[in-house]
Each structure stands twice: as structure tokens, then as C-alpha cells.
Amino acid sequence: MGLTNVHGVAGLYRLARREVHGRVLDGKALAADIRQALKESLAASSRPPPGLATVVVGDDPASATYVASKHRACQEVGIASFDRQLPANATQEDLEECLAELAADRRVSGILLQLPLADWLDARAALERIGPDKDVDGLTWRSAGRLATGSPALVPCTPAAIMTILDHYGIEIEGRRAVVVGRSSLVGRPVASLLEQRNATVTVCHSRTRALAHDCQQADILIAAAGKPRLIGPEHVKPGAVVIDVGIHRTEDGLCGDVVLEAVQDKVGAITPVPGGVGPMTIASLLVNTVQAHHQQAAAVAEVGGDRRG
Ligand code: NAD
């Protein structure tokens, strides 16, 4: 059984490769493997634990649920977590002050600003307060620039999750044709860049693409990240393609993705389900990024001879 690296942390966590069963790329099981590896490695360390700080503005229940699940995941593996809640009427100054404080706090390895923000807040300016070394969502200009130029960086969690799924299930990327549906700075663009850096031939489709089904049919690897429920059906899928469904939508019938799973499952080579695919892996990637940021910060401190913690 082969071993693969968790995306972005070569050599840190090497996990046994998983087999594809019933054409399902099980993100939930892979995320559990990663959490277990992190837990064991953190339990074996005598250093202070990594810390993740989340910052939420306002009291949106969906944001509260997402953030609570991130704190639970931290607790499970031994990452300290810090929860900053700002009132809905917080000003840009309040928000930036809070982020600057966390950026200066040595207990905090990574900072996650829950997006989207209210219209009157400037998310871009706020993110820059985090700084690239604690940018576990990979959203600052520096992180995005490093990723785009193929330099080591903290990679946004969902793109990192997608690459880790492909690698751990042994899906060949080099030389294959990948189609990414969606070009957001959070998912579509960075994953297209990562696939291209791994020598896939990449096409990016978006809301103005004229022949979506035709373009998608060329894909050996199809990444559906349009944020449109059940947009992708059998007419978009080449037989045997690997399909990664990033979308997640709450409907009257429960959760669904951007792909009509039941209509394509006999046609695909493998597919991530919703729920249980990219979602749990995105949280696992956040934990990995936090630990990676922690290691990088410790290495930087040691390099300037300032590490007095032994
Ligand atoms: P977004 O709205 O920022 O971007 C959507 C992109 O899809 C845009 O670039 C747009 O041009 C393209 N698009 C829209 N309609 C299209 C169409 N009909 N045909 C082709 N392209 C189309 O969304 P996002 O932040 O990139 O997220 C995409 C989806 O992934 C959402 O459903 C989101 O909830 C989900 N998501 C899931 C996770 C997870 O952990 N599972 C994480 C992040 C995002």
C-alpha cells in the first residue's frame, strides 16, 4: 500500500493510500485518517500546541455552526482554539484591531475570518491584517500570489482538500485533462492553478461559458464548484471521469451538491459524495494548515535565535 503526503506538508504526515470502493471517494474517512495522524503527532510533541483563532462578525446562525464545527475539530486533535465574536455593528477599525491583536499573539498559529462580511466592511483590507504566516485560509494577497507562482504557501482549505483527495485515492493528475467549473478566488482559481502546476491540462468554465456540457465532457477530472445545485448531470460527464463535487446546498430534500449524484454515478470512474466528500476534508485541511503554520512560525523563531521555549 503506497504512502502519500497530505497536500502542502511534504514529509510531515504520510498516510496509507486509500482504495476507491463503489466509485466513492470517501472524504469523511480520509478526513478521519488525517485527524488521527494530527492527533498522534501533536500528542507526541512537548511544545505548546498550535492555536487557531476564528473571528466572526454578527450572529448569523450558519456562520456560528461552521465555526463551532471547526472548534470541535481543533479540540479533537489537540489544537487550542480561540473564538472572537464581534457584534453585528462592529466597525472596520474594530475588526482590524481584533485581527492585528491575534496576529501578534504567539499562542495563535492561524487566523480564520469567517466570510462573507456585511457590505460595509472591507474584507480585503481586513484579511491583510492577518498576514501571510497566519493566513490558514490562504486568502491574503501574498498567499494568493505565492500559490499562483508555484511558491510554497498556505493553500486555501478547499483546493488543498481537493488535491489531497486526488492524491490519497491515487488519481493520476499529470497529463490528464481537468475541467474546473467556477473561478472564485476561494475555490475555482486556486484549484485550477494547483492542477496546472501538477501538469494537468486545465480548462476553467464559469457563468459566461457557452457550451458547458461540451467543455465538461472533455474532462478526465471534473471539479464542480459553481455553487449551483444539481447543475452537472450525465450530459456533462465523460465515461470514467473522476468528479469532485465541491458544491453544498441545503434543500427541502436534504443536502445536495452541484452534481446530480444519482444520475452520474454509473457513468463516473469515481466521485465525491455530498455530504461526506469535500466538506469534511476542507475542515481537515484547515487543521493541517494550522499545524503547518505553527511549524513554520517555530522554525522562523528558531532561525533568528529567539526561541527560548526549549
Ligand atoms: P462563488 O459563488 O464565489 O463562485 C461560483 C463560480 O461559479 C463563479 O466563478 C461563477 O462564474 C461560476 N458559475 C456560476 N454559475 C455557473 C454556471 N451556471 N455555469 C458555470 N459556472 C458557473 O462560489 P465558491 O465560493 O467558489 O463556492 C462554490 C460552491 O462550493 C458553493 O456551493 C459553496 O457553498 C461550495 N463550497 C463548499 C466548501 C466545502 O467545504 N464543501 C467550501 C467552499 C465552498
Coordinates of C-alpha atoms and ligand atoms in Angstrom, one line a residue:
M1 CA 0.0 0.0 0.0
G2 CA 1.5 3.4 -1.1
L3 CA 2.0 6.3 1.2
T4 CA 1.1 9.9 0.2
N5 CA 1.8 13.3 1.6
V6 CA -1.0 15.5 2.9
H7 CA -1.1 18.4 0.4
G8 CA 1.3 21.1 1.3
V9 CA 3.1 19.4 4.1
A10 CA 5.6 17.1 2.4
G11 CA 7.1 14.7 4.8
L12 CA 5.0 15.8 7.8
Y13 CA 2.1 13.4 7.6
R14 CA 2.3 10.4 5.4
L15 CA -0.8 8.4 5.2
A16 CA -1.6 5.0 3.8
R17 CA -3.3 5.4 0.4
R18 CA -7.0 4.7 0.4
E19 CA -8.7 2.4 -2.1
V20 CA -11.8 3.6 -4.0
H21 CA -14.8 1.4 -3.1
G22 CA -18.0 1.5 -5.2
R23 CA -16.7 4.6 -7.1
V24 CA -17.0 6.7 -4.0
L25 CA -14.1 9.0 -2.9
D26 CA -14.9 9.0 0.8
G27 CA -13.8 12.3 2.2
K28 CA -15.2 11.6 5.6
A29 CA -13.0 8.5 6.1
L30 CA -9.9 10.3 4.7
A31 CA -10.5 13.3 7.0
A32 CA -10.7 10.9 9.9
D33 CA -7.3 9.4 8.9
I34 CA -5.8 12.9 8.8
R35 CA -7.3 13.9 12.1
Q36 CA -5.9 10.8 13.7
A37 CA -2.4 11.4 12.3
L38 CA -2.5 15.0 13.6
K39 CA -3.7 13.9 17.0
E40 CA -0.9 11.4 17.4
S41 CA 1.7 13.8 16.2
L42 CA 0.5 16.6 18.5
A43 CA 0.2 14.3 21.5
A44 CA 3.8 13.2 21.0
S45 CA 5.1 16.8 21.0
S46 CA 6.3 18.6 24.1
R47 CA 5.9 22.0 22.6
P48 CA 3.0 24.3 23.2
P49 CA 0.1 23.3 20.9
P50 CA -0.8 25.1 17.7
G51 CA -3.7 27.5 18.1
L52 CA -6.5 28.5 15.7
A53 CA -8.4 31.8 16.2
T54 CA -11.8 32.3 14.4
V55 CA -13.3 35.7 14.0
V56 CA -17.0 36.1 13.4
V57 CA -18.8 39.4 12.9
G58 CA -22.5 39.3 13.8
D59 CA -24.8 36.5 14.8
D60 CA -25.5 34.6 11.5
P61 CA -26.6 31.1 12.6
A62 CA -24.9 29.4 9.6
S63 CA -21.6 31.1 10.4
A64 CA -21.9 30.0 14.1
T65 CA -22.5 26.4 13.0
Y66 CA -19.4 26.4 10.7
V67 CA -17.2 27.9 13.3
A68 CA -18.5 25.6 16.1
S69 CA -17.6 22.6 13.9
K70 CA -14.1 24.0 13.4
H71 CA -13.6 24.4 17.1
R72 CA -14.8 20.9 17.8
A73 CA -12.3 19.6 15.2
C74 CA -9.5 21.5 16.8
Q75 CA -10.3 20.2 20.3
E76 CA -10.4 16.6 19.0
V77 CA -6.8 16.7 17.6
G78 CA -5.2 18.9 20.3
I79 CA -5.2 22.3 18.7
A80 CA -6.0 25.2 21.0
S81 CA -8.8 27.4 19.7
F82 CA -9.8 31.0 20.3
D83 CA -13.2 32.3 19.5
R84 CA -13.6 36.0 18.8
Q85 CA -17.2 37.2 18.3
L86 CA -17.7 40.8 17.2
P87 CA -21.1 42.4 17.3
A88 CA -23.1 42.9 14.0
N89 CA -22.4 46.7 14.2
A90 CA -18.6 46.3 14.6
T91 CA -16.7 48.9 12.6
Q92 CA -13.8 48.2 10.2
E93 CA -11.5 49.6 12.9
D94 CA -12.9 47.1 15.5
L95 CA -12.4 44.2 13.1
E96 CA -8.8 45.2 12.0
E97 CA -7.8 45.8 15.6
C98 CA -9.1 42.4 16.6
L99 CA -7.2 40.7 13.7
A100 CA -4.0 42.7 14.5
E101 CA -4.2 41.6 18.1
L102 CA -4.5 37.9 17.1
A103 CA -1.7 38.3 14.5
A104 CA 0.6 39.4 17.4
D105 CA -0.4 36.7 19.8
R106 CA 2.2 33.9 19.9
R107 CA -0.4 31.3 21.1
V108 CA -2.3 31.8 17.8
S109 CA -0.8 30.0 14.8
G110 CA -3.6 30.6 12.4
I111 CA -6.5 33.1 12.0
L112 CA -9.7 32.5 10.1
L113 CA -12.0 35.3 9.4
Q114 CA -15.5 34.0 8.7
L115 CA -16.7 35.3 5.3
P116 CA -18.8 36.8 3.9
L117 CA -18.8 40.1 5.8
A118 CA -21.5 42.7 5.9
D119 CA -21.4 45.0 2.9
W120 CA -20.0 48.0 4.8
L121 CA -16.9 46.1 5.9
D122 CA -13.9 45.8 3.7
A123 CA -12.9 42.1 3.7
R124 CA -9.8 42.6 1.6
A125 CA -8.3 45.2 3.9
A126 CA -9.3 43.1 7.0
L127 CA -7.6 39.9 5.5
E128 CA -4.4 41.8 5.0
R129 CA -4.2 42.3 8.8
I130 CA -3.8 38.6 9.3
G131 CA -0.5 38.4 7.4
P132 CA 0.6 35.5 5.3
D133 CA 2.2 33.5 8.1
K134 CA -1.1 33.0 9.9
D135 CA -3.3 33.0 6.8
V136 CA -4.7 29.5 7.2
D137 CA -7.4 30.2 4.6
G138 CA -4.8 31.2 2.1
L139 CA -6.7 34.4 1.1
T140 CA -4.2 37.3 1.6
W141 CA -2.6 38.8 -1.5
R142 CA 0.8 37.3 -0.6
S143 CA -0.6 33.8 -0.2
A144 CA -2.6 34.0 -3.4
G145 CA 0.4 35.4 -5.3
R146 CA 2.7 32.7 -4.0
L147 CA 0.2 30.0 -4.9
A148 CA -0.3 31.4 -8.4
T149 CA 3.5 31.4 -9.0
G150 CA 4.0 27.9 -7.6
S151 CA 5.9 29.1 -4.5
P152 CA 5.3 27.3 -1.1
A153 CA 2.3 28.9 0.6
L154 CA -0.6 28.1 2.9
V155 CA -3.2 26.8 0.3
P156 CA -6.9 27.7 0.7
C157 CA -8.5 24.8 2.5
T158 CA -11.0 23.6 -0.1
P159 CA -8.4 23.5 -3.0
A160 CA -6.0 21.7 -0.6
A161 CA -8.8 19.3 0.3
I162 CA -9.4 18.5 -3.4
M163 CA -5.7 17.9 -4.1
T164 CA -5.4 15.7 -1.1
I165 CA -8.4 13.6 -2.1
L166 CA -7.0 13.1 -5.6
D167 CA -3.6 12.1 -4.2
H168 CA -4.7 9.8 -1.5
Y169 CA -7.0 7.9 -3.8
G170 CA -4.1 7.6 -6.2
I171 CA -5.7 9.5 -9.1
E172 CA -3.2 10.5 -11.7
I173 CA -3.1 14.2 -12.5
E174 CA -0.2 14.7 -14.8
G175 CA -1.0 14.8 -18.5
R176 CA -4.8 14.5 -17.8
R177 CA -7.4 16.9 -18.9
A178 CA -9.1 18.7 -15.9
V179 CA -12.1 21.0 -16.2
V180 CA -12.9 23.3 -13.3
V181 CA -16.4 24.8 -13.2
G182 CA -16.2 28.0 -11.2
R183 CA -13.5 30.7 -11.0
S184 CA -13.8 32.1 -7.4
S185 CA -10.7 33.1 -5.6
L186 CA -11.6 30.7 -2.8
V187 CA -12.0 27.5 -4.9
G188 CA -12.0 27.6 -8.7
R189 CA -9.0 29.7 -9.5
P190 CA -6.6 28.2 -6.9
V191 CA -7.6 24.6 -7.7
A192 CA -7.1 25.3 -11.4
S193 CA -3.7 26.7 -10.6
L194 CA -2.7 23.7 -8.4
L195 CA -3.9 21.2 -11.1
E196 CA -1.9 23.0 -13.8
Q197 CA 1.2 23.0 -11.6
R198 CA 0.8 19.3 -11.3
N199 CA 0.9 19.1 -15.2
A200 CA -2.8 18.6 -15.9
T201 CA -4.2 20.4 -18.9
V202 CA -6.8 22.7 -17.3
T203 CA -9.9 24.4 -18.7
V204 CA -11.8 26.9 -16.4
C205 CA -15.5 27.3 -17.0
H206 CA -17.7 30.0 -15.5
S207 CA -21.1 31.7 -15.6
R208 CA -20.4 33.0 -19.2
T209 CA -19.2 29.7 -20.6
R210 CA -21.3 29.0 -23.7
A211 CA -21.1 25.2 -24.0
L212 CA -20.7 24.0 -20.5
A213 CA -21.7 20.4 -21.2
H214 CA -19.4 20.1 -24.2
D215 CA -16.4 21.5 -22.2
C216 CA -17.1 19.3 -19.2
Q217 CA -17.3 16.2 -21.3
Q218 CA -13.6 16.7 -22.2
A219 CA -12.6 16.2 -18.5
D220 CA -10.7 13.2 -17.1
I221 CA -11.0 15.2 -13.8
L222 CA -14.1 17.4 -13.4
I223 CA -14.2 19.8 -10.5
A224 CA -17.8 21.2 -9.9
A225 CA -17.5 24.4 -7.9
A226 CA -20.2 26.7 -9.4
G227 CA -22.4 26.9 -6.3
K228 CA -25.5 25.8 -8.3
P229 CA -27.5 22.9 -7.0
R230 CA -27.5 19.9 -9.4
L231 CA -26.0 21.8 -12.3
I232 CA -23.9 18.9 -13.5
G233 CA -25.7 15.9 -14.9
P234 CA -24.8 12.9 -17.1
E235 CA -24.6 15.1 -20.2
H236 CA -21.6 16.9 -18.6
V237 CA -19.6 13.8 -17.7
K238 CA -17.3 11.7 -19.8
P239 CA -17.5 8.0 -19.1
G240 CA -14.9 7.0 -16.4
A241 CA -14.2 10.6 -15.3
V242 CA -13.3 11.5 -11.8
V243 CA -15.8 14.0 -10.4
I244 CA -15.1 16.2 -7.4
D245 CA -18.4 17.9 -6.2
V246 CA -17.5 21.0 -4.2
G247 CA -21.0 22.5 -4.0
I248 CA -23.0 22.2 -0.9
H249 CA -26.7 23.2 -0.8
R250 CA -29.4 22.8 1.8
T251 CA -32.7 21.8 0.1
E252 CA -36.0 20.5 1.2
D253 CA -34.8 17.0 0.4
G254 CA -31.6 17.5 2.4
L255 CA -28.0 18.4 1.4
C256 CA -27.0 18.2 -2.3
G257 CA -24.0 19.2 -4.4
D258 CA -23.5 20.8 -7.8
V259 CA -23.7 17.3 -9.3
V260 CA -26.8 15.1 -9.7
L261 CA -25.1 12.2 -8.0
E262 CA -27.7 9.5 -8.7
A263 CA -27.8 10.4 -12.4
V264 CA -24.0 10.2 -12.9
Q265 CA -22.9 7.5 -10.5
D266 CA -23.0 4.7 -13.1
K267 CA -21.0 6.8 -15.6
V268 CA -18.2 8.2 -13.5
G269 CA -14.9 6.4 -12.6
A270 CA -15.2 7.9 -9.1
I271 CA -17.0 10.7 -7.3
T272 CA -17.0 12.6 -4.0
P273 CA -20.5 12.4 -2.4
V274 CA -22.3 15.3 -0.8
P275 CA -22.3 15.2 2.2
G276 CA -19.2 13.3 3.1
G277 CA -16.8 14.4 0.4
V278 CA -15.1 17.7 0.1
G279 CA -16.8 19.2 3.2
P280 CA -15.1 17.1 5.9
M281 CA -11.8 17.3 4.0
T282 CA -12.0 21.1 4.0
I283 CA -12.0 21.1 7.8
A284 CA -9.2 18.6 7.9
S285 CA -7.2 20.9 5.6
L286 CA -7.8 23.8 7.9
L287 CA -6.3 21.7 10.8
V288 CA -3.3 20.8 8.6
N289 CA -2.8 24.4 7.6
T290 CA -2.9 25.5 11.3
V291 CA -0.3 22.9 12.2
Q292 CA 1.8 23.8 9.2
A293 CA 1.7 27.5 10.1
H294 CA 2.7 26.6 13.7
H295 CA 5.8 24.6 12.4
Q296 CA 6.8 27.4 10.1
Q297 CA 6.5 30.0 12.9
A298 CA 8.5 27.9 15.2
A299 CA 11.2 27.4 12.5
A300 CA 11.3 31.2 11.8
V301 CA 11.7 31.9 15.6
A302 CA 14.5 29.3 15.9
E303 CA 16.2 30.7 12.9
V304 CA 16.6 34.2 14.4
G305 CA 17.7 32.6 17.7
G306 CA 14.8 33.9 19.6
D307 CA 13.2 30.6 20.7
R308 CA 13.6 30.5 24.5
R309 CA 10.9 27.8 24.9
G310 CA 13.4 24.9 24.5
Ligands
NAD1 P1 -18.8 31.6 -5.8 O1 -20.2 31.9 -5.9 O2 -17.8 32.6 -5.3 O3 -18.3 31.2 -7.3 C1 -19.0 30.4 -8.2 C2 -18.3 30.4 -9.5 O4 -19.1 29.5 -10.4 C3 -18.2 31.7 -10.2 O5 -16.9 31.8 -10.7 C4 -19.2 31.6 -11.4 O6 -18.7 32.2 -12.6 C5 -19.3 30.1 -11.6 N1 -20.7 29.8 -12.1 C6 -21.9 30.2 -11.5 N2 -22.9 29.7 -12.2 C7 -22.4 28.9 -13.2 C8 -22.9 28.2 -14.3 N3 -24.2 28.1 -14.5 N4 -22.1 27.6 -15.1 C9 -20.7 27.6 -15.0 N5 -20.1 28.4 -14.0 C10 -21.0 29.0 -13.1 O7 -18.7 30.2 -5.0 P2 -17.5 29.5 -4.3 O8 -17.1 30.2 -3.0 O9 -16.4 29.2 -5.3 O10 -18.2 28.1 -3.9 C11 -18.7 27.2 -4.9 C12 -19.5 26.2 -4.2 O11 -18.7 25.4 -3.3 C13 -20.7 26.7 -3.3 O12 -21.8 25.8 -3.4 C14 -20.1 26.7 -1.9 O13 -21.1 26.5 -0.9 C15 -19.2 25.4 -2.0 N6 -18.1 25.3 -1.1 C16 -18.0 24.2 -0.4 C17 -17.0 24.0 0.5 C18 -16.9 22.8 1.3 O14 -16.2 22.7 2.3 N7 -17.5 21.7 0.8 C19 -16.0 25.1 0.7 C20 -16.1 26.2 -0.1 C21 -17.2 26.3 -1.0

